[in-house]
């Protein structure tokens, strides 16, 4: 029978640090997925996963048992990913070197991730979407990813981003408006 | 007729509108809004998440392996069979954690190393991984200073209160701060140790305040513990950590750029 997350948390707090490995194993896939969607970069997403679980461990005493560990660590990861994205945006401003162009890196990632069944057209669409997503601010992008791709409510988004619900809502609106403008040329293709 | 705007329709699309019945009704009767909504929903529907790169079943175990060395066991609640007092495991905990913090502190103190940038040119994959981990350490320490800074700012503007809104945060910070202070002390960073020590005294005061802070108590903290001076110190430290982190980032970016 599967041991409940809460029982494992207690065990870790009781001095068994390796029990935490079970929590990492259970939740790393979903944490990686959201980290990748927010950062848009495979290596950054791996780093976010490590950072999130490390912070989770260090803050474990503040974890309250009425929440699920999965939800809790997910929120931490969203925050780490948002910070990472913010840092990357700042870096990109100061560097125009090709290897540091996030859009370009992302396209390369998308290419290697694409299966053979993907058509040229769908790759083109994906690249345009990637570029459109890159045009958003880190907070707009994160809010949009959570709303649109992760199906999270405005309240959940606000909690994860530590902002007011109205600010979360506005971030989603702005993201949708910008994306629609950027992706308008695609409409003729569809 | 009142039409619905794009924001209303976006909320409606995501099932979060408080007026969803009214909007639904309206869309059935209004061609203009209905067209706009169709355009919106087809645009949104077209935006699919990019394929997430595959991570196999060992991913969790590999991740844990990478961070395992950077965490230390929580002190066990039970006495050991040799009957050591509870302080013992905590001390061991701090000792082990010192190795981790030494890395961070050597970055900090290590401005003097910044001219020895040989590693940038000869960076190996291992270097990259180490730097990734060190970056994480700096991020964590930076975050601790961030939170402490926020608490001190709140304290500065705190109104006398019978509640203790800062108490929980102070308690939380206190346990982390003890660990960091001890590590930093062992790493031989007197300035940083002194600052964290000062911080610890303030946190202890706030954490132990049973029924909120009176105006007199706030004034006392301000005067006796020089919380303004501490706030300044924490900000300076924070910017040093940030500076080291940015250096780190640049190095990591270089390493990454090569490997792509
Ligand atoms: Zn209408």
PDB file of N, CA, C and O in Angstrom, chain A residues 3-10 12 18-29 31 53 60 63 69-70 72-73, chain B residues 60:
ATOM      1  N   UNK A   3       2.281   4.633   0.950  1.00  0.00           N
ATOM      2  CA  UNK A   3       2.329   5.457   2.163  1.00  0.00           C
ATOM      3  C   UNK A   3       1.922   6.876   1.801  1.00  0.00           C
ATOM      4  O   UNK A   3       2.340   7.417   0.778  1.00  0.00           O
ATOM      5  N   UNK A   4       1.074   7.455   2.624  1.00  0.00           N
ATOM      6  CA  UNK A   4       0.587   8.805   2.342  1.00  0.00           C
ATOM      7  C   UNK A   4       1.717   9.832   2.448  1.00  0.00           C
ATOM      8  O   UNK A   4       2.598   9.707   3.302  1.00  0.00           O
ATOM      9  N   UNK A   5       1.655  10.842   1.594  1.00  0.00           N
ATOM     10  CA  UNK A   5       2.671  11.908   1.592  1.00  0.00           C
ATOM     11  C   UNK A   5       2.881  12.506   2.985  1.00  0.00           C
ATOM     12  O   UNK A   5       4.005  12.778   3.389  1.00  0.00           O
ATOM     13  N   UNK A   6       1.767  12.717   3.681  1.00  0.00           N
ATOM     14  CA  UNK A   6       1.880  13.354   4.998  1.00  0.00           C
ATOM     15  C   UNK A   6       2.713  12.509   5.969  1.00  0.00           C
ATOM     16  O   UNK A   6       3.484  13.041   6.761  1.00  0.00           O
ATOM     17  N   UNK A   7       2.536  11.201   5.860  1.00  0.00           N
ATOM     18  CA  UNK A   7       3.301  10.307   6.735  1.00  0.00           C
ATOM     19  C   UNK A   7       4.790  10.424   6.405  1.00  0.00           C
ATOM     20  O   UNK A   7       5.646  10.406   7.304  1.00  0.00           O
ATOM     21  N   UNK A   8       5.081  10.570   5.127  1.00  0.00           N
ATOM     22  CA  UNK A   8       6.492  10.696   4.721  1.00  0.00           C
ATOM     23  C   UNK A   8       7.067  12.018   5.228  1.00  0.00           C
ATOM     24  O   UNK A   8       8.192  12.069   5.723  1.00  0.00           O
ATOM     25  N   UNK A   9       6.271  13.074   5.121  1.00  0.00           N
ATOM     26  CA  UNK A   9       6.734  14.374   5.617  1.00  0.00           C
ATOM     27  C   UNK A   9       7.102  14.262   7.094  1.00  0.00           C
ATOM     28  O   UNK A   9       8.156  14.737   7.527  1.00  0.00           O
ATOM     29  N   UNK A  10       6.244  13.587   7.855  1.00  0.00           N
ATOM     30  CA  UNK A  10       6.522  13.425   9.292  1.00  0.00           C
ATOM     31  C   UNK A  10       7.827  12.672   9.510  1.00  0.00           C
ATOM     32  O   UNK A  10       8.625  13.010  10.377  1.00  0.00           O
ATOM     33  N   UNK A  12      10.380  12.503   7.504  1.00  0.00           N
ATOM     34  CA  UNK A  12      11.523  13.364   7.169  1.00  0.00           C
ATOM     35  C   UNK A  12      11.804  14.317   8.326  1.00  0.00           C
ATOM     36  O   UNK A  12      12.956  14.474   8.754  1.00  0.00           O
ATOM     37  N   UNK A  18      16.281  10.553   3.944  1.00  0.00           N
ATOM     38  CA  UNK A  18      16.119   9.820   2.694  1.00  0.00           C
ATOM     39  C   UNK A  18      14.666   9.540   2.328  1.00  0.00           C
ATOM     40  O   UNK A  18      14.349   9.281   1.169  1.00  0.00           O
ATOM     41  N   UNK A  19      13.788   9.637   3.328  1.00  0.00           N
ATOM     42  CA  UNK A  19      12.371   9.467   3.014  1.00  0.00           C
ATOM     43  C   UNK A  19      11.914  10.539   2.032  1.00  0.00           C
ATOM     44  O   UNK A  19      10.989  10.339   1.244  1.00  0.00           O
ATOM     45  N   UNK A  20      12.603  11.675   2.064  1.00  0.00           N
ATOM     46  CA  UNK A  20      12.239  12.770   1.161  1.00  0.00           C
ATOM     47  C   UNK A  20      12.385  12.348  -0.313  1.00  0.00           C
ATOM     48  O   UNK A  20      11.668  12.841  -1.176  1.00  0.00           O
ATOM     49  N   UNK A  21      13.324  11.430  -0.544  1.00  0.00           N
ATOM     50  CA  UNK A  21      13.524  10.919  -1.908  1.00  0.00           C
ATOM     51  C   UNK A  21      12.233  10.366  -2.505  1.00  0.00           C
ATOM     52  O   UNK A  21      11.979  10.492  -3.707  1.00  0.00           O
ATOM     53  N   UNK A  22      11.401   9.758  -1.662  1.00  0.00           N
ATOM     54  CA  UNK A  22      10.125   9.215  -2.142  1.00  0.00           C
ATOM     55  C   UNK A  22       9.212  10.340  -2.620  1.00  0.00           C
ATOM     56  O   UNK A  22       8.531  10.221  -3.637  1.00  0.00           O
ATOM     57  N   UNK A  23       9.216  11.431  -1.865  1.00  0.00           N
ATOM     58  CA  UNK A  23       8.385  12.578  -2.267  1.00  0.00           C
ATOM     59  C   UNK A  23       8.901  13.166  -3.582  1.00  0.00           C
ATOM     60  O   UNK A  23       8.118  13.538  -4.457  1.00  0.00           O
ATOM     61  N   UNK A  24      10.210  13.235  -3.706  1.00  0.00           N
ATOM     62  CA  UNK A  24      10.797  13.759  -4.954  1.00  0.00           C
ATOM     63  C   UNK A  24      10.379  12.857  -6.116  1.00  0.00           C
ATOM     64  O   UNK A  24       9.937  13.338  -7.155  1.00  0.00           O
ATOM     65  N   UNK A  25      10.496  11.545  -5.898  1.00  0.00           N
ATOM     66  CA  UNK A  25      10.141  10.603  -6.965  1.00  0.00           C
ATOM     67  C   UNK A  25       8.667  10.739  -7.345  1.00  0.00           C
ATOM     68  O   UNK A  25       8.314  10.722  -8.522  1.00  0.00           O
ATOM     69  N   UNK A  26       7.820  10.913  -6.380  1.00  0.00           N
ATOM     70  CA  UNK A  26       6.386  11.010  -6.660  1.00  0.00           C
ATOM     71  C   UNK A  26       5.996  12.262  -7.427  1.00  0.00           C
ATOM     72  O   UNK A  26       5.074  12.247  -8.216  1.00  0.00           O
ATOM     73  N   UNK A  27       6.647  13.353  -7.132  1.00  0.00           N
ATOM     74  CA  UNK A  27       6.150  14.626  -7.661  1.00  0.00           C
ATOM     75  C   UNK A  27       7.059  15.287  -8.696  1.00  0.00           C
ATOM     76  O   UNK A  27       6.712  16.334  -9.227  1.00  0.00           O
ATOM     77  N   UNK A  28       8.203  14.672  -8.988  1.00  0.00           N
ATOM     78  CA  UNK A  28       9.148  15.368  -9.871  1.00  0.00           C
ATOM     79  C   UNK A  28       8.619  15.534 -11.299  1.00  0.00           C
ATOM     80  O   UNK A  28       8.922  16.528 -11.959  1.00  0.00           O
ATOM     81  N   UNK A  29       7.816  14.588 -11.764  1.00  0.00           N
ATOM     82  CA  UNK A  29       7.339  14.693 -13.153  1.00  0.00           C
ATOM     83  C   UNK A  29       6.411  15.902 -13.338  1.00  0.00           C
ATOM     84  O   UNK A  29       6.554  16.655 -14.291  1.00  0.00           O
ATOM     85  N   UNK A  31       6.209  18.490 -11.436  1.00  0.00           N
ATOM     86  CA  UNK A  31       6.976  19.712 -11.188  1.00  0.00           C
ATOM     87  C   UNK A  31       7.811  20.059 -12.430  1.00  0.00           C
ATOM     88  O   UNK A  31       7.879  21.215 -12.852  1.00  0.00           O
ATOM     89  N   UNK A  53      12.635  21.369  -4.949  1.00  0.00           N
ATOM     90  CA  UNK A  53      12.670  20.321  -3.938  1.00  0.00           C
ATOM     91  C   UNK A  53      13.637  20.659  -2.803  1.00  0.00           C
ATOM     92  O   UNK A  53      13.399  20.310  -1.657  1.00  0.00           O
ATOM     93  N   UNK A  60      10.259  22.534   5.081  1.00  0.00           N
ATOM     94  CA  UNK A  60       9.294  21.471   5.365  1.00  0.00           C
ATOM     95  C   UNK A  60       8.554  21.680   6.686  1.00  0.00           C
ATOM     96  O   UNK A  60       7.407  21.288   6.836  1.00  0.00           O
ATOM     97  N   UNK A  63       5.373  23.432   6.219  1.00  0.00           N
ATOM     98  CA  UNK A  63       4.326  22.747   5.455  1.00  0.00           C
ATOM     99  C   UNK A  63       3.194  22.367   6.397  1.00  0.00           C
ATOM    100  O   UNK A  63       3.412  21.755   7.434  1.00  0.00           O
ATOM    101  N   UNK A  69       0.960  17.717  -0.189  1.00  0.00           N
ATOM    102  CA  UNK A  69       2.361  18.025  -0.464  1.00  0.00           C
ATOM    103  C   UNK A  69       2.552  18.374  -1.937  1.00  0.00           C
ATOM    104  O   UNK A  69       3.305  19.282  -2.282  1.00  0.00           O
ATOM    105  N   UNK A  70       1.823  17.670  -2.807  1.00  0.00           N
ATOM    106  CA  UNK A  70       1.924  17.921  -4.249  1.00  0.00           C
ATOM    107  C   UNK A  70       1.591  19.365  -4.599  1.00  0.00           C
ATOM    108  O   UNK A  70       2.312  20.024  -5.360  1.00  0.00           O
ATOM    109  N   UNK A  72       1.607  21.891  -2.622  1.00  0.00           N
ATOM    110  CA  UNK A  72       2.558  22.769  -1.945  1.00  0.00           C
ATOM    111  C   UNK A  72       3.853  22.885  -2.735  1.00  0.00           C
ATOM    112  O   UNK A  72       4.338  23.983  -3.014  1.00  0.00           O
ATOM    113  N   UNK A  73       4.404  21.753  -3.141  1.00  0.00           N
ATOM    114  CA  UNK A  73       5.685  21.772  -3.855  1.00  0.00           C
ATOM    115  C   UNK A  73       5.495  22.369  -5.256  1.00  0.00           C
ATOM    116  O   UNK A  73       6.384  23.034  -5.793  1.00  0.00           O
TER     117      UNK A  73
ATOM    118  N   UNK B  60      13.028  11.137 -10.808  1.00  0.00           N
ATOM    119  CA  UNK B  60      12.899  11.552  -9.407  1.00  0.00           C
ATOM    120  C   UNK B  60      14.114  11.128  -8.587  1.00  0.00           C
ATOM    121  O   UNK B  60      14.676  11.915  -7.825  1.00  0.00           O
TER     122      UNK B  60
END
